[in-house]
Short mmCIF file of C-alpha atoms in Angstrom, two decimals:
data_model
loop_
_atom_site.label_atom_id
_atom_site.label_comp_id
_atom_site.label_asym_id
_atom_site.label_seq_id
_atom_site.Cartn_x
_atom_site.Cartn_y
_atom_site.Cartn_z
CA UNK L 1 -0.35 44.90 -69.63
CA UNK L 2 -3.25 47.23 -70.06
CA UNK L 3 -3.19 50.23 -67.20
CA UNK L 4 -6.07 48.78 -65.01
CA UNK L 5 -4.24 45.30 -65.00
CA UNK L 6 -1.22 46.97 -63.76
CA UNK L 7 -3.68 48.65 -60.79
CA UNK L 8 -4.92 45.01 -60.33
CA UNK L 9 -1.33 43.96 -59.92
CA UNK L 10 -0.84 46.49 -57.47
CA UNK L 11 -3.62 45.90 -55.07
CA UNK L 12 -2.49 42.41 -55.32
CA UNK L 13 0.70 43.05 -53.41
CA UNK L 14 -1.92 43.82 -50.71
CA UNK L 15 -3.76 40.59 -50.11
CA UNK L 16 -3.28 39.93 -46.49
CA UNK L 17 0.03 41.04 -45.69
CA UNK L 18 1.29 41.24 -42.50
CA UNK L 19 4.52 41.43 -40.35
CA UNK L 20 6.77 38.67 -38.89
CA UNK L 21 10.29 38.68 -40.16
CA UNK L 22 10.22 40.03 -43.19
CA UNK L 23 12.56 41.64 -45.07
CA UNK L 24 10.27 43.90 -47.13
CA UNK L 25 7.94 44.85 -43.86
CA UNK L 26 8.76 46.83 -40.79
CA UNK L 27 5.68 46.89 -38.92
CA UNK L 28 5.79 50.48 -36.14
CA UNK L 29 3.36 51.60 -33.21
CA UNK L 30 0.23 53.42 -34.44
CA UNK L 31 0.80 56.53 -33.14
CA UNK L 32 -0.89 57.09 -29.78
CA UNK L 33 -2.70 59.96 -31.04
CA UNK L 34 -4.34 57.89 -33.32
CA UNK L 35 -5.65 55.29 -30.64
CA UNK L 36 -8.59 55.44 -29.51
CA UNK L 37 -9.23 55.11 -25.61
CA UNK L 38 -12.28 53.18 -24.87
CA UNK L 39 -12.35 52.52 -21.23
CA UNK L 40 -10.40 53.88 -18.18
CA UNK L 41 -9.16 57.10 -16.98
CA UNK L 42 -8.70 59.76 -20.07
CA UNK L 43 -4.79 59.46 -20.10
CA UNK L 44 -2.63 62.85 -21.23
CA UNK L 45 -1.09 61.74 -24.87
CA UNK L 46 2.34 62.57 -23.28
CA UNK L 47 1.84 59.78 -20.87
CA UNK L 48 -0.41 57.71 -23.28
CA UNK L 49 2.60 57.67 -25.77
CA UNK L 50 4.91 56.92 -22.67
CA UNK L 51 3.75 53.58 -21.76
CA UNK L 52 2.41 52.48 -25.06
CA UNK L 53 5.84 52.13 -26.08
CA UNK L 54 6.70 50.53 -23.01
CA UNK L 55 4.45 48.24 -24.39
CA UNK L 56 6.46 47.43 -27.47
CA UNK L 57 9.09 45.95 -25.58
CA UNK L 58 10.35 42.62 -24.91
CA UNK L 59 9.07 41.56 -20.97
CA UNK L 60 11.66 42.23 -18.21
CA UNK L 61 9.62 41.86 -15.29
CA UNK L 62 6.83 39.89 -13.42
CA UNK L 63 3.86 41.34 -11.84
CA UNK L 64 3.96 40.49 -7.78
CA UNK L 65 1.34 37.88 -6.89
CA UNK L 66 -0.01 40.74 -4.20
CA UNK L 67 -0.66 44.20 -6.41
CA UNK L 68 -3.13 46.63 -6.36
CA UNK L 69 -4.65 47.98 -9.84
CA UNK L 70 -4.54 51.53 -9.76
CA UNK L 71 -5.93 52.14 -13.20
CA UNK L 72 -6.85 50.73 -16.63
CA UNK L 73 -6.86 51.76 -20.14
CA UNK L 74 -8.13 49.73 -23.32
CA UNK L 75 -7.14 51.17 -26.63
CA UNK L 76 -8.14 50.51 -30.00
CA UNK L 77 -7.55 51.38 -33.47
CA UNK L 78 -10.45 54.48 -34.39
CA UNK L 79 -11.69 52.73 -37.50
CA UNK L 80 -10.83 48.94 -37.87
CA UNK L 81 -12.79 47.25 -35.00
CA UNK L 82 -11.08 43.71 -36.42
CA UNK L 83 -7.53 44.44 -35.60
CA UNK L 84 -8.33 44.13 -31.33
CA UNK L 85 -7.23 46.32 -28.73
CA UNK L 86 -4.68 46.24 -26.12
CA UNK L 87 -5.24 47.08 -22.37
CA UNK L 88 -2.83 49.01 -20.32
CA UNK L 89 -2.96 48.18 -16.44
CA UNK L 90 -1.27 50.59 -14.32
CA UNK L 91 -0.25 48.59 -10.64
CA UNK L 92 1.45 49.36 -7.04
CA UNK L 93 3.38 46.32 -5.26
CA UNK L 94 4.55 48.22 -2.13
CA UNK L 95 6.96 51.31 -3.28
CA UNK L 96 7.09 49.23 -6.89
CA UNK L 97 5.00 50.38 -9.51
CA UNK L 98 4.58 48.39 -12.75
CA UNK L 99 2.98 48.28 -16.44
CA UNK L 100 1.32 45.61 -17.85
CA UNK L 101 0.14 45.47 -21.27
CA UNK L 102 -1.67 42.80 -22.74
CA UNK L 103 -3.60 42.51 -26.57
CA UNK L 104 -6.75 41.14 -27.08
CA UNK L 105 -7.30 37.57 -27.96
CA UNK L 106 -4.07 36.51 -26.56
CA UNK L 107 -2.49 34.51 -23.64
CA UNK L 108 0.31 36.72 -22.53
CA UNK L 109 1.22 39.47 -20.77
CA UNK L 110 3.78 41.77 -20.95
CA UNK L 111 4.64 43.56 -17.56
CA UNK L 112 7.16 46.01 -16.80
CA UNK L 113 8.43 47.81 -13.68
CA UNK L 114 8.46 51.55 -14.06
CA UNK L 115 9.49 55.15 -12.01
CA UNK L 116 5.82 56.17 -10.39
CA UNK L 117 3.65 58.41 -13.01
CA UNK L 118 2.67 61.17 -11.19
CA UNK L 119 -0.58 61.50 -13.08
CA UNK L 120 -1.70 58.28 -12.12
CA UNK L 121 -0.75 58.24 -8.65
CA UNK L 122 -4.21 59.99 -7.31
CA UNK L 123 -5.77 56.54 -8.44
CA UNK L 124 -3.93 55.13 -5.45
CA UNK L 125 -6.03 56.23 -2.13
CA UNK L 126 -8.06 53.48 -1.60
CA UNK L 127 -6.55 50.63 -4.00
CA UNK L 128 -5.86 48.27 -1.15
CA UNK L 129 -3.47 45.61 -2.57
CA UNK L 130 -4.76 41.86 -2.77
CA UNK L 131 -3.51 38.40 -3.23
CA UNK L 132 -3.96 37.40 -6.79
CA UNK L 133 -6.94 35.31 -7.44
CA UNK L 134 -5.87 32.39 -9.83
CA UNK L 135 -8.24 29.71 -9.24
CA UNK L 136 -11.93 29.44 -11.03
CA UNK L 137 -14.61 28.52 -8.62
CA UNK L 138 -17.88 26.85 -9.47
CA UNK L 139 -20.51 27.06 -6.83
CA UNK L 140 -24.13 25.04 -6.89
CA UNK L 141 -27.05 27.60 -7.32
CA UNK L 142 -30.76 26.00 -6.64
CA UNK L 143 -32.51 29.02 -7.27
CA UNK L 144 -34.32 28.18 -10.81
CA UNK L 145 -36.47 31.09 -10.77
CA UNK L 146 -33.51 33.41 -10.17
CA UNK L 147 -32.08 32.04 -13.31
CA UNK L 148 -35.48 32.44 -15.63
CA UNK L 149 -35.54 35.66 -13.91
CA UNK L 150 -31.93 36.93 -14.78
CA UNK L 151 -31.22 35.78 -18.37
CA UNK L 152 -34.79 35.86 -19.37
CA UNK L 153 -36.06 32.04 -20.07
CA UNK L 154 -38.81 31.67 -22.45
CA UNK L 155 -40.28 28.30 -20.60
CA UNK L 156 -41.97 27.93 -23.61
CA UNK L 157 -38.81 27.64 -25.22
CA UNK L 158 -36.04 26.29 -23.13
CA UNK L 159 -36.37 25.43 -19.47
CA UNK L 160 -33.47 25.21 -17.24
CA UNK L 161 -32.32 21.28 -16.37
CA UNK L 162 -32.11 21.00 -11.85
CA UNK L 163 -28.51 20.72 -10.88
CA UNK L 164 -27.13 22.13 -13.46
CA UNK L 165 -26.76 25.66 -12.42
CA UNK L 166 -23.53 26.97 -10.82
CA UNK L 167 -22.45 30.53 -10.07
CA UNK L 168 -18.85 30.97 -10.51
CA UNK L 169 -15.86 34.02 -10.09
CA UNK L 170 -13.08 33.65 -12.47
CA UNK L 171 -9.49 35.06 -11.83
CA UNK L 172 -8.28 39.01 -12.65
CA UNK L 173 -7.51 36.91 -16.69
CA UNK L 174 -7.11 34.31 -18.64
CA UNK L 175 -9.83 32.10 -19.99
CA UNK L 176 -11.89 28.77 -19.53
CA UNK L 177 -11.13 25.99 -22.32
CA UNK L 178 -14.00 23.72 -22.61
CA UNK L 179 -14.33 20.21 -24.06
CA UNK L 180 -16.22 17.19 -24.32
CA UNK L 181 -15.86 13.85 -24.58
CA UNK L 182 -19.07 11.71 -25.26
CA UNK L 183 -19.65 7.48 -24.66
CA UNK L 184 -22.16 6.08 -27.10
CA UNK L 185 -23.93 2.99 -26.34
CA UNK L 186 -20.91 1.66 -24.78
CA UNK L 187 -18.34 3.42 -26.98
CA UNK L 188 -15.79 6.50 -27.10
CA UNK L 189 -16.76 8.73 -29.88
CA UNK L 190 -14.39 10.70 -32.26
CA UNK L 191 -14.46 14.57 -31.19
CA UNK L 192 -18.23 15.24 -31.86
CA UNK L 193 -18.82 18.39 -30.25
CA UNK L 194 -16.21 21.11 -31.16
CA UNK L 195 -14.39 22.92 -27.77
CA UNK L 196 -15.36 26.34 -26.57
CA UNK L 197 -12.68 29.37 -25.08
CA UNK L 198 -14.51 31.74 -22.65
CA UNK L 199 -11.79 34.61 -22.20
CA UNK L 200 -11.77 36.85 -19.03
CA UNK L 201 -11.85 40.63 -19.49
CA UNK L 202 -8.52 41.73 -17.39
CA UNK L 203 -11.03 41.76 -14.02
CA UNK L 204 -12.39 38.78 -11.64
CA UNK L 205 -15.61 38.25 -12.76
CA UNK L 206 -18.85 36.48 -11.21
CA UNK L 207 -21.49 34.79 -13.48
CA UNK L 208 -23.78 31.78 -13.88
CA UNK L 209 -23.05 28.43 -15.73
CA UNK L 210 -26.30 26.56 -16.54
CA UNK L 211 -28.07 23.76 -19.12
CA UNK L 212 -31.07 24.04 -20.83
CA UNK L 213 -33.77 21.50 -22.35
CA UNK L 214 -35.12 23.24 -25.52
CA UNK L 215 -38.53 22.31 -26.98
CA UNK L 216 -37.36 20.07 -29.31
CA UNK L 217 -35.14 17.98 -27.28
CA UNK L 218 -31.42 19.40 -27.54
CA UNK L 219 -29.70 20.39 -24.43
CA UNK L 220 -27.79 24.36 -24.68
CA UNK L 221 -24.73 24.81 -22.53
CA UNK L 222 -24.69 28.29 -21.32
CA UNK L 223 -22.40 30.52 -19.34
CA UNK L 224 -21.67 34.25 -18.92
CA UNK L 225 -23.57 37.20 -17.06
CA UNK L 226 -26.73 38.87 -17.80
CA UNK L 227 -25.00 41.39 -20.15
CA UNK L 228 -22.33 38.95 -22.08
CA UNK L 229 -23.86 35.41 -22.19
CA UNK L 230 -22.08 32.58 -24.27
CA UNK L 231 -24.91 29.77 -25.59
CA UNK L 232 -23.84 26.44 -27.35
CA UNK L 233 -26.72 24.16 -28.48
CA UNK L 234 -25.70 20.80 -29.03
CA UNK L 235 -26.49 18.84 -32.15
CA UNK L 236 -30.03 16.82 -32.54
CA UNK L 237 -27.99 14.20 -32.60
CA UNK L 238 -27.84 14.45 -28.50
CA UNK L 239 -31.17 15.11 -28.29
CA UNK L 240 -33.92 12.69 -26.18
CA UNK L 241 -36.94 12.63 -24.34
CA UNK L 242 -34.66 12.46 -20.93
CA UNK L 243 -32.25 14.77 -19.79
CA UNK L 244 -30.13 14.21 -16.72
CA UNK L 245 -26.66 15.37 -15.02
CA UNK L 246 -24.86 13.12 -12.46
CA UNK L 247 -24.41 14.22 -8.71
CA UNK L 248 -21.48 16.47 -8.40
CA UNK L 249 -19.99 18.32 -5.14
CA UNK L 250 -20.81 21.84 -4.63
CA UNK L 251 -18.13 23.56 -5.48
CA UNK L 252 -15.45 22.90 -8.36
CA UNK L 253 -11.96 24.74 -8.19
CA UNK L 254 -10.21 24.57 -11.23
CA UNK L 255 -6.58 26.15 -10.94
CA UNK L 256 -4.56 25.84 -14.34
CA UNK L 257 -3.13 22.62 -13.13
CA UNK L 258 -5.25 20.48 -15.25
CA UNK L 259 -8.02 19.88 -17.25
CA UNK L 260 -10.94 18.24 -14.60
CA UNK L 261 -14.72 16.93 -15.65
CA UNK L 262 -17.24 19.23 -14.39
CA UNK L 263 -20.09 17.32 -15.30
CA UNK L 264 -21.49 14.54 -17.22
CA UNK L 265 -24.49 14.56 -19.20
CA UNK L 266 -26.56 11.95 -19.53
CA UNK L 267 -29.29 11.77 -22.88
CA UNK L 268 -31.71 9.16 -23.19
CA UNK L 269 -35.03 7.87 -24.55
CA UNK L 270 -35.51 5.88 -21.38
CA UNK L 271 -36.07 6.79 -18.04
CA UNK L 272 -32.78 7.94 -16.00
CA UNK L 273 -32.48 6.54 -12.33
CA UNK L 274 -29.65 6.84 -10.07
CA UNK L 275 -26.10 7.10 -11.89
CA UNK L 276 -24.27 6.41 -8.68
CA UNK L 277 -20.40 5.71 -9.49
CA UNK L 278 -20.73 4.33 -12.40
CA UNK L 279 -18.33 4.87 -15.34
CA UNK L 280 -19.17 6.86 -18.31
CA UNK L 281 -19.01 4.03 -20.78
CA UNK L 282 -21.32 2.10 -18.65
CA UNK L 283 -24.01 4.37 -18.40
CA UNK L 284 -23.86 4.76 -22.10
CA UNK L 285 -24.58 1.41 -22.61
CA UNK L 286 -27.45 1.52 -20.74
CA UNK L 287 -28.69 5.11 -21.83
CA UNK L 288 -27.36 5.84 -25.14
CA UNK L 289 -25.68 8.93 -25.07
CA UNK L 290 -22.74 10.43 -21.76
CA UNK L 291 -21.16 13.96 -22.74
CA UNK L 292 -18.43 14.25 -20.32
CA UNK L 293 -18.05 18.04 -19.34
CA UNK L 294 -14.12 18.85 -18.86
CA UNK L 295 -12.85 22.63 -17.82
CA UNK L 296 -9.30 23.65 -17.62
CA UNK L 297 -8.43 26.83 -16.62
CA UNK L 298 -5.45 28.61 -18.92
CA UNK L 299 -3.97 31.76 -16.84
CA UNK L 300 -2.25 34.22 -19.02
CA UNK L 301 1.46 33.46 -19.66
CA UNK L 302 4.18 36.04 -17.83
CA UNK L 303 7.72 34.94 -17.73
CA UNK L 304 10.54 37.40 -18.72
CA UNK L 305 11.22 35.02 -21.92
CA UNK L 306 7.61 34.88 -22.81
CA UNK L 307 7.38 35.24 -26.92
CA UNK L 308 4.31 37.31 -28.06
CA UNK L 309 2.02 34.39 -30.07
CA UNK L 310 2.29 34.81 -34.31
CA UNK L 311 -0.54 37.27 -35.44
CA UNK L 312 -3.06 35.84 -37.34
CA UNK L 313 -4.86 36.89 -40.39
CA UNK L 314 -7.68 37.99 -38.21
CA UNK L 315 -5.92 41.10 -36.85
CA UNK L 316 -3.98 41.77 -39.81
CA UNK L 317 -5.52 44.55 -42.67
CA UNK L 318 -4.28 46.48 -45.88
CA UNK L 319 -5.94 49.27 -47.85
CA UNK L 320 -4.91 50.66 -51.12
CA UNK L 321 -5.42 54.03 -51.88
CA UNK L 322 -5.11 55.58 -55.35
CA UNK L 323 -6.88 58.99 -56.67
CA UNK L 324 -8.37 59.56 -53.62
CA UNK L 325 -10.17 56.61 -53.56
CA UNK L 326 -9.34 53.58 -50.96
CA UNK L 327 -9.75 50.25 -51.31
CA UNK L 328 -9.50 46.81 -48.36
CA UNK L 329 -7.67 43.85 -49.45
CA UNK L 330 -7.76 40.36 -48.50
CA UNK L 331 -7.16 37.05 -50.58
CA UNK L 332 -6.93 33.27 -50.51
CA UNK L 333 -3.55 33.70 -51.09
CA UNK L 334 -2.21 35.39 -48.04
CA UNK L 335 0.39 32.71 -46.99
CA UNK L 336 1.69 32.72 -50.46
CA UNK L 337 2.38 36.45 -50.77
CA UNK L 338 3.83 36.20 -47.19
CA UNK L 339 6.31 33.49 -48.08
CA UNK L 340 7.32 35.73 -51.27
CA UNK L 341 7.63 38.75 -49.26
CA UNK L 342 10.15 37.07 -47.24
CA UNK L 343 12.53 36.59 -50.23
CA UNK L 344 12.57 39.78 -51.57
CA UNK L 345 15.24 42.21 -53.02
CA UNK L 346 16.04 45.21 -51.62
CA UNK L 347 17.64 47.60 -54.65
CA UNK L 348 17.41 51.12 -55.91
CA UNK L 349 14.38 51.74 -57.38
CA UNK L 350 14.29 52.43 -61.20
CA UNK L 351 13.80 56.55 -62.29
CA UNK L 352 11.63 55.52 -64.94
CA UNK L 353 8.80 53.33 -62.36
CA UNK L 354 5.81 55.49 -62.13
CA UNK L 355 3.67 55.67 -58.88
CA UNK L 356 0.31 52.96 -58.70
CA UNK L 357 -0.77 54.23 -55.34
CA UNK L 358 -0.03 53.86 -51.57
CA UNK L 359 -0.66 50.84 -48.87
CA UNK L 360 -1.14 50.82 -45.80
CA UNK L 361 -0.64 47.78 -43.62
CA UNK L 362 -2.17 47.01 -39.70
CA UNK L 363 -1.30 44.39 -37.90
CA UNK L 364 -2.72 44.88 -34.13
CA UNK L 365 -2.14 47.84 -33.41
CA UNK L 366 0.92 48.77 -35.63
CA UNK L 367 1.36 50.18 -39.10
CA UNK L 368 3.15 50.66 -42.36
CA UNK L 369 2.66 53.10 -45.04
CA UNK L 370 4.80 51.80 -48.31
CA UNK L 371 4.42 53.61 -52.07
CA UNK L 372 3.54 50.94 -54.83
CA UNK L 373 5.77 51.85 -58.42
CA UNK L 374 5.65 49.33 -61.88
CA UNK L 375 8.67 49.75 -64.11
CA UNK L 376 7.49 50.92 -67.73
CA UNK L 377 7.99 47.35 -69.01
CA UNK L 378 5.48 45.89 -66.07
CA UNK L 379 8.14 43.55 -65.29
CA UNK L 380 8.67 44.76 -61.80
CA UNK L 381 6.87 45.85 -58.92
CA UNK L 382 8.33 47.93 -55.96
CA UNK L 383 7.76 48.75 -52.88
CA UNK L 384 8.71 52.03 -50.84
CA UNK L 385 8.71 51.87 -47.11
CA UNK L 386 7.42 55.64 -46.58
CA UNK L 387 9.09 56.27 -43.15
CA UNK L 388 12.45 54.06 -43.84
CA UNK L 389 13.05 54.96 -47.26
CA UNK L 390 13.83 51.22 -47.74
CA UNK L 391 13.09 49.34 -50.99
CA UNK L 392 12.19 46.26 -52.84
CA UNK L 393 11.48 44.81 -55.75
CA UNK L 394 8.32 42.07 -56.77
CA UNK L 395 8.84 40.09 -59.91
CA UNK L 396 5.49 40.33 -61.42
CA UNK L 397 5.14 37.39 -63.01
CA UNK L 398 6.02 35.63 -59.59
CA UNK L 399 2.99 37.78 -58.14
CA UNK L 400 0.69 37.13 -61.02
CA UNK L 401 0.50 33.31 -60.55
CA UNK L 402 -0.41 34.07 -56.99
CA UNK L 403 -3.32 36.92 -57.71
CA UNK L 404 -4.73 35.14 -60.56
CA UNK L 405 -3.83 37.96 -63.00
#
C-alpha cells in the first residue's frame, strides 16, 4: 500500500465515530477551561469545573415542583457549533439547593442536590420561589394589526387568516410536538404533512401562534416570538381559493397528558359556511380538504433512573491531524465502523508501527485524543488512547471494505 493510501486508511478510522459502549472509546469531559460560556453569570473555572462534573453523573435527585432559579449558565464547545451545548441551572427549594444540567436537543434532565455555592448565593435576594408551570396555554388574540405589526406581514404576500391567532406561555422546558391528520373528500389520508418539535429554551416563554393565506393559495402555520419565529408552509396540494378554521374555545391547556386537536383547517374551492359539530370526515366530503391540528405537550423527563437518550451522529465529530495540518471526517459508513469498533482487540502495540497522525473525537461535549500507528506490513491499524494508554488493534482489510479503499 502506497504511503498516501495508508494516510487514507487512517483518516478512515475517523468516519463518524462516536462513544456508547465501546471497547476501543472512552469518551471524558472537555475540560471546563475549554468551554465556552455563552449566557449567564461569568462562573470562576474552580466552580465551573465543580458542577460540570456534577453533570457527568448518573441523576440522584428530583428538582421540587416549587424552586426558585438563582442562576443559569449555557456552555458550549469554542469551535464546533454542531456538537450543542448544555445549560447549568443553579436552584433554592427552601434550605435545599440543587443542580440541574440538561444538553441541548434532548428530553431529560439531570438534577442533583448539592452543599450551597457560596459564589452563587448573592443571586438569591429577590428569587422568590414559584410553583412550577407545566401546562401550555393557548389564548385567542383578535388583534390582526398587532400581528402584521409584530412579525412584519407583507399583505402583499401573506395575510393573516381571522381566528387563527393565539398568544400562548409555555412551561420553564420541554417542547410542543405537532401533527396533523388530514380528511380528503371523505377519506383519512396517509401522513401527508410531516410533524414539527418546537423546543423551549430552559425559561417560560410567551409568543404568538398564527395561519397565514399566501398569494398563491397555501396556508403557513407559524409560531414563535418576534425574534425566533418557526414558519411551515404547507404543500400546494392544500391550497384553494377558501380558507377557513372551525370555532374553537378561547383558551387551550395542553398539560403532557395527551395529544389534543387545536384546530382544524378547512381548504376549499367552494364557499365555507358554518362547520358547526360536524366531523372531520364529513366536512371533507363536502369541502375537499380538513387538516386536523393536534398539540401534545412533552415535559422534560426527571426520574432518578432516567437514561441519557443515544447520541446521534449530529453531535458527534472527529478531526485528523497530521504535519500540522487537520482534517474533519464524516462518512456513509458511520454505523459500520461503530459496530467494528465494538469488537476490537486490545493488545500491545507492535515496536516496529510507525505514527499516521492523531484523532480527536467529540461527542457533546466530551472528548478523546487517540494516536493512529500502521504496522510496516499495512496489515494492522492501531489505536492509542492518549490519556489511558489503552490499545487496539484494526484489521485493515476489515476497515478497507468499509472506507472504500
Amino acid at each position: 500500500m502506497r504511503p498516501y493510501c495508508t494516510t487514507l486508511l487512517a483518516l478512515g478510522i475517523l468516519s463518524g465515530c462516536g462513544a456508547k459502549d465501546m471497547n476501543a472509546l472512552e469518551m471524558r469531559p472537555l475540560a471546563a477551561s475549554s468551554l465556552e460560556q455563552i449566557s449567564g453569570i461569568e462562573l470562576p473555572l474552580e466552580i465551573k469545573q465543580h458542577i460540570l462534573t456534577y453533570c457527568e453523573k448518573q441523576p440522584t435527585d428530583v428538582l421540587p415542583a416549587r424552586r426558585a432559579k438563582l442562576t443559569e449558565a449555557t456552555f458550549v464547545h469554542p469551535v464546533y457549533e454542531e456538537l450543542g451545548g448544555k445549560t447549568v441551572s443553579y436552584w433554592a427549594s427552601g434550605d435545599s439547593r440543587y443542580v440541574s444540567c440538561a444538553n441541548s436537543d434532548e428530553q431529560f434532565v439531570r438534577t442533583f442536590e448539592v452543599e450551597p455555592l457560596a459564589v452563587l448565593e448573592s443571586a438569591r435576594v429577590g428569587a422568590a420561589e414559584t410553583e412550577a408551570r407545566r401546562a401550555m396555554t393557548f389564548e385567542s388574540e383578535s388583534d390582526v394589526s398587532y400581528i402584521n405589526e409584530l412579525f412584519h406581514i407583507d399583505p402583499i404576500h401573506e395575510s393573516v387568516i381571522p381566528g387563527s391567532m393565539f398568544r400562548y406561555e409555555t412551561p420553564e422546558s420541554g417542547s410542543l410536538y405537532v401533527t396533523y391528520e388530514v380528511k380528503r373528500n371523505g377519506r383519512t389520508m396517509d401522513r401527508m404533512i410531516e410533524p414539527g418539535l418546537f423546543v423551549f429554551n430552559g425559561e417560560r416563554t410567551s409568543g404568538h401562534s398564527f395561519l397565514t393565506r399566501l398569494a398563491d393559495g397555501r396556508v403557513s402555520l407559524q409560531i414563535g416570538t418576534d425574534v425566533q419565529l418557526e414558519r411551515k408552509v404547507l404543500p400546494d396540494i392544500f391550497s384553494g381559493e377558501y380558507v377557513q378554521l372551525d370555532s374553537s374555545e378561547e383558551m387551550i391547556v395542553l398539560d403532557g397528558s395527551k395529544r389534543q386537536l387545536m384546530k382544524r383547517v378547512i381548504v376549499s374551492d367552494d364557499p365555507i359556511t358554518d362547520v358547526g359539530d360536524e366531523s372531520s370526515l364529513t366536512l371533507s366530503e363536502r369541502y375537499g380538504t380538513v387538516i386536523e391540528v393536534w398539540g401534545n405537550v412533552r415535559l422534560p423527563l426527571t426520574t432518578t433512573l432516567m437514561m441519557p437518550s443515544p447520541a446521534s451522529d449530529r453531535i458527534r465529530l472527529a478531526t485528523y491531524e497530521r504535519d500540522g495540518v487537520t482534517g474533519h471526517l464524516d462518512g456513509p459508513n458511520t454505523q459500520a465502523l461503530f459496530a467494528l469498533l465494538a469488537d476490537v482487540e486490545a493488545g500491545k502495540r507492535p515496536r516496529e508501527a510507525m505514527y499516521h497522525g492523531t484523532i480527536t473525537l467529540y461527542e457533546r461535549l466530551s472528548e478523546q485524543t487517540l494516536d493512529v500507528y500502521v504496522t510496516p506490513d499495512n496489515k494492522d491499524v492501531w489505536i492509542v488512547d492518549l490519556d489511558s494508554g489503552r490499545e487496539h488493534v484494526l484489521d485493515a482489510d476489515q476497515l478497507s471494505q468499509l472506507v472504500g479503499i
